[in-house]
Coordinates of C-alpha atoms in Angstrom, one line a residue:
Chain A
D1105 CA -6.2 -25.2 -15.7
A1106 CA -7.8 -22.4 -17.3
K1107 CA -10.1 -23.2 -20.1
T1108 CA -9.6 -20.3 -22.1
T1109 CA -6.8 -19.2 -24.6
Q1110 CA -6.6 -15.3 -24.6
P1111 CA -3.4 -13.0 -26.4
T1112 CA -0.6 -12.5 -24.2
S1113 CA -1.1 -8.4 -24.8
M1114 CA -3.1 -5.7 -27.2
D1115 CA -2.8 -2.2 -27.9
C1116 CA -5.2 0.2 -28.7
A1117 CA -5.7 3.8 -29.0
E1118 CA -7.3 5.9 -26.7
G1119 CA -11.2 6.4 -27.6
R1120 CA -11.1 3.5 -29.9
A1121 CA -13.1 0.4 -29.1
A1122 CA -10.6 -2.1 -27.4
N1123 CA -12.1 -5.9 -28.7
L1124 CA -10.4 -8.4 -26.7
P1125 CA -10.9 -12.1 -27.7
C1126 CA -11.0 -15.2 -26.0
N1127 CA -11.4 -19.2 -27.0
H1128 CA -13.1 -21.5 -25.0
S1129 CA -13.6 -24.6 -27.0
T1130 CA -14.3 -26.7 -24.5
I1131 CA -17.2 -25.3 -22.5
S1132 CA -19.9 -27.1 -21.3
G1133 CA -23.5 -26.1 -21.6
N1134 CA -23.6 -25.2 -18.3
E1135 CA -20.6 -22.8 -17.9
Y1136 CA -20.8 -19.1 -18.1
V1137 CA -18.2 -17.0 -19.6
Y1138 CA -16.8 -14.1 -16.8
W1139 CA -15.0 -11.6 -17.7
Y1140 CA -12.5 -9.8 -15.2
R1141 CA -9.9 -7.6 -15.1
Q1142 CA -6.6 -6.0 -12.6
I1143 CA -5.6 -2.9 -12.3
H1144 CA -1.4 -2.7 -11.7
S1145 CA -2.0 -5.9 -8.9
Q1146 CA -5.2 -4.0 -7.2
G1147 CA -7.4 -6.9 -6.9
P1148 CA -9.6 -8.2 -9.9
Q1149 CA -12.7 -6.4 -10.8
Y1150 CA -15.4 -7.9 -12.3
I1151 CA -16.6 -6.4 -15.9
I1152 CA -18.9 -8.6 -17.5
H1153 CA -20.8 -12.2 -17.3
G1154 CA -22.8 -14.4 -19.9
L1155 CA -24.0 -17.5 -21.3
K1156 CA -25.2 -17.1 -24.8
N1157 CA -26.8 -14.1 -25.6
N1158 CA -24.5 -11.0 -25.9
E1159 CA -24.7 -9.0 -23.2
T1160 CA -24.1 -5.2 -22.3
N1161 CA -23.8 -3.1 -19.1
E1162 CA -22.0 0.2 -18.4
M1163 CA -18.2 -1.0 -18.6
A1164 CA -18.8 -3.3 -21.8
S1165 CA -20.3 -5.5 -24.2
L1166 CA -20.0 -9.1 -24.3
I1167 CA -20.1 -10.9 -28.1
I1168 CA -20.1 -14.8 -27.8
T1169 CA -20.2 -16.3 -30.8
E1170 CA -23.2 -18.8 -31.9
D1171 CA -21.2 -22.2 -30.8
R1172 CA -20.4 -20.3 -27.9
K1173 CA -16.5 -21.6 -28.3
S1174 CA -15.3 -18.0 -28.1
S1175 CA -16.2 -14.8 -27.3
T1176 CA -14.9 -11.0 -27.2
L1177 CA -15.0 -8.2 -24.7
I1178 CA -16.0 -5.0 -26.1
L1179 CA -14.7 -1.8 -24.5
P1180 CA -16.5 0.9 -26.3
H1181 CA -14.3 3.8 -26.0
A1182 CA -11.2 3.5 -24.2
T1183 CA -9.4 5.3 -21.5
L1184 CA -6.3 5.6 -20.2
R1185 CA -7.9 3.8 -17.2
D1186 CA -8.5 0.8 -19.0
T1187 CA -5.1 -0.3 -19.0
A1188 CA -4.7 -3.6 -16.9
V1189 CA -4.9 -7.1 -17.5
Y1190 CA -8.0 -8.8 -19.0
Y1191 CA -9.4 -12.5 -17.9
C1192 CA -11.8 -14.4 -19.6
I1193 CA -12.7 -17.1 -17.3
V1194 CA -15.4 -20.1 -18.0
R1195 CA -17.5 -20.9 -14.9
V1196 CA -20.4 -23.3 -13.6
G1197 CA -23.1 -20.5 -13.1
F1198 CA -24.2 -22.0 -10.0
G1199 CA -23.0 -23.2 -6.4
N1200 CA -19.6 -20.9 -5.3
E1201 CA -17.7 -22.4 -7.6
K1202 CA -14.1 -20.5 -7.8
L1203 CA -12.7 -18.3 -10.1
T1204 CA -9.5 -19.8 -12.3
F1205 CA -8.0 -17.1 -13.8
G1206 CA -5.1 -17.6 -16.2
T1207 CA -2.4 -15.2 -17.4
G1208 CA -5.0 -13.1 -19.0
T1209 CA -4.4 -10.2 -22.0
R1210 CA -2.6 -7.2 -20.9
L1211 CA -4.2 -4.3 -22.7
T1212 CA -2.3 -1.1 -23.0
I1213 CA -4.4 1.9 -23.9
I1214 CA -2.1 4.3 -25.9
P1215 CA -2.4 8.4 -26.0
Chain B
E104 CA -21.1 1.1 -3.8
P105 CA -20.5 -1.6 -0.9
E106 CA -16.8 -2.7 -1.0
V107 CA -14.9 -5.5 0.6
T108 CA -12.6 -3.9 3.1
Q109 CA -8.7 -5.7 3.5
T110 CA -6.7 -4.6 6.3
P111 CA -3.8 -4.5 6.8
S112 CA -2.5 -3.2 3.0
H113 CA 1.0 -4.3 3.6
Q114 CA 2.1 -6.6 6.3
V115 CA 5.6 -7.4 7.3
T116 CA 6.5 -10.9 9.2
Q117 CA 9.4 -12.5 9.9
M118 CA 9.8 -16.6 8.5
G119 CA 7.8 -18.8 11.8
Q120 CA 5.5 -16.1 12.7
E121 CA 1.7 -16.5 12.6
V122 CA -0.3 -13.5 10.6
I123 CA -3.8 -12.6 10.5
L124 CA -5.6 -11.3 7.3
R125 CA -8.6 -9.3 7.9
C126 CA -11.2 -9.0 5.2
V127 CA -14.8 -7.3 5.8
P128 CA -16.9 -8.8 3.1
I129 CA -19.9 -7.0 1.8
S130 CA -22.7 -7.2 4.0
N131 CA -25.2 -9.2 2.5
H132 CA -23.2 -11.4 1.5
L133 CA -23.0 -15.2 2.1
Y134 CA -19.9 -16.7 0.1
F135 CA -16.3 -15.6 1.0
Y136 CA -12.9 -16.2 -0.6
W137 CA -9.4 -16.1 -0.2
Y138 CA -7.4 -16.0 -3.1
R139 CA -3.4 -15.2 -3.7
Q140 CA -1.0 -13.7 -6.3
I141 CA 2.6 -14.2 -5.7
L142 CA 4.7 -11.2 -7.8
G143 CA 4.5 -11.6 -11.4
Q144 CA 2.0 -15.0 -11.3
K145 CA -1.0 -15.6 -11.9
V146 CA -4.0 -15.0 -9.9
E147 CA -4.6 -18.6 -7.3
F148 CA -7.7 -19.9 -5.7
L149 CA -7.1 -20.5 -1.9
V150 CA -10.2 -21.5 0.1
S151 CA -14.2 -20.6 -0.2
F152 CA -16.2 -20.6 2.6
Y153 CA -19.9 -20.9 3.3
N154 CA -22.3 -21.5 6.1
N155 CA -19.5 -21.3 8.5
E156 CA -17.5 -24.2 6.8
I157 CA -15.1 -24.8 4.4
S158 CA -16.7 -25.0 0.5
E159 CA -13.5 -26.0 -1.2
K160 CA -9.7 -25.5 -1.1
S161 CA -7.0 -25.8 -2.9
E162 CA -3.3 -27.7 -2.7
I163 CA -2.0 -24.7 -1.5
F164 CA -4.4 -24.2 1.7
D165 CA -2.6 -26.8 3.7
D166 CA -2.4 -27.3 7.5
Q167 CA -0.6 -24.2 7.8
F168 CA -3.6 -21.9 6.5
S169 CA -6.9 -21.8 8.4
V170 CA -10.2 -19.3 8.0
E171 CA -12.7 -18.0 10.1
R172 CA -15.8 -16.0 10.5
P173 CA -15.5 -14.8 13.8
D174 CA -18.1 -12.3 14.2
G175 CA -20.3 -12.1 11.4
S176 CA -19.0 -9.6 9.9
N177 CA -15.1 -9.9 9.8
F178 CA -13.5 -12.8 7.2
T179 CA -9.9 -14.2 8.5
L180 CA -7.1 -16.1 6.8
K181 CA -4.6 -17.4 9.1
I182 CA -1.1 -18.6 8.2
R183 CA 0.4 -20.4 11.5
S184 CA 4.1 -20.4 10.8
T185 CA 5.1 -18.0 7.5
K186 CA 7.5 -19.4 5.4
L187 CA 9.1 -16.9 2.6
E188 CA 7.3 -18.3 -0.1
D189 CA 3.9 -17.1 1.7
S190 CA 5.0 -13.6 0.4
A191 CA 2.2 -13.0 -2.2
M192 CA -1.0 -10.5 -2.6
Y193 CA -3.5 -11.8 -0.7
F194 CA -7.2 -10.8 -1.8
C195 CA -10.4 -11.4 -0.4
A196 CA -13.6 -11.9 -2.3
S197 CA -17.5 -12.1 -1.2
S198 CA -20.5 -12.6 -3.2
W199 CA -23.9 -12.9 -2.2
D200 CA -25.7 -16.0 -4.3
R201 CA -25.0 -19.5 -5.3
S202 CA -26.3 -18.1 -9.0
D203 CA -24.9 -16.5 -11.8
T204 CA -23.4 -13.5 -9.8
E205 CA -19.9 -12.0 -9.4
A206 CA -17.5 -11.6 -6.7
F207 CA -16.2 -8.9 -5.4
F208 CA -12.8 -8.2 -4.7
G209 CA -10.9 -6.6 -2.0
Q210 CA -8.0 -4.3 -2.5
G211 CA -5.7 -7.0 -1.1
T212 CA -3.1 -7.8 1.3
R213 CA 0.4 -7.2 0.5
L214 CA 2.2 -9.7 2.9
T215 CA 6.1 -9.7 3.0
V216 CA 8.0 -12.7 4.7
V217 CA 11.5 -11.9 5.4

């Protein structure tokens, strides 16, 4: 079973920041938070991951709370191409452990 | 940018037939995976593969399924006798290391069993 809880769906206006929350209250000390997205039945696409520090890359920022029980993925300037299902996944950061996908958040960017 | 390539993009097969789904992982990657997604459902893990052997498999991955890395570049999933419920998108993925790295997914093969 997935170890995360996400809202089923969210809307965001084009050009605004999209903030996607995720709860992972049972996360263990050696588990990372990963974010993937899936655009219309294409293969899942990696976005970002982190352990306890906030992370930023060219796609997004990841804010992890100090107690690590929740996190927020931020898409700073959402475009229509960001419409997708976003998955928050906790995973041990070593070994080839599988990704366990939940139902994710369906993000719709509105023009 | 390197990518995982899957062929064919769509395969239609008759129930009971054998199918082989092919994947070319990213060249320096060492860990390989198959996932599937039945229409409207979650992405589900099938199997992981490292050093020419299965590392982990799910309950879905029964005796009808097998994987192989026949020539050092391809990674295949074989379904011996397809059933209607095998109809799904099948995604191949690869990653290069066992530390905290991301897995890269292919665009998938849509398998339709009729």
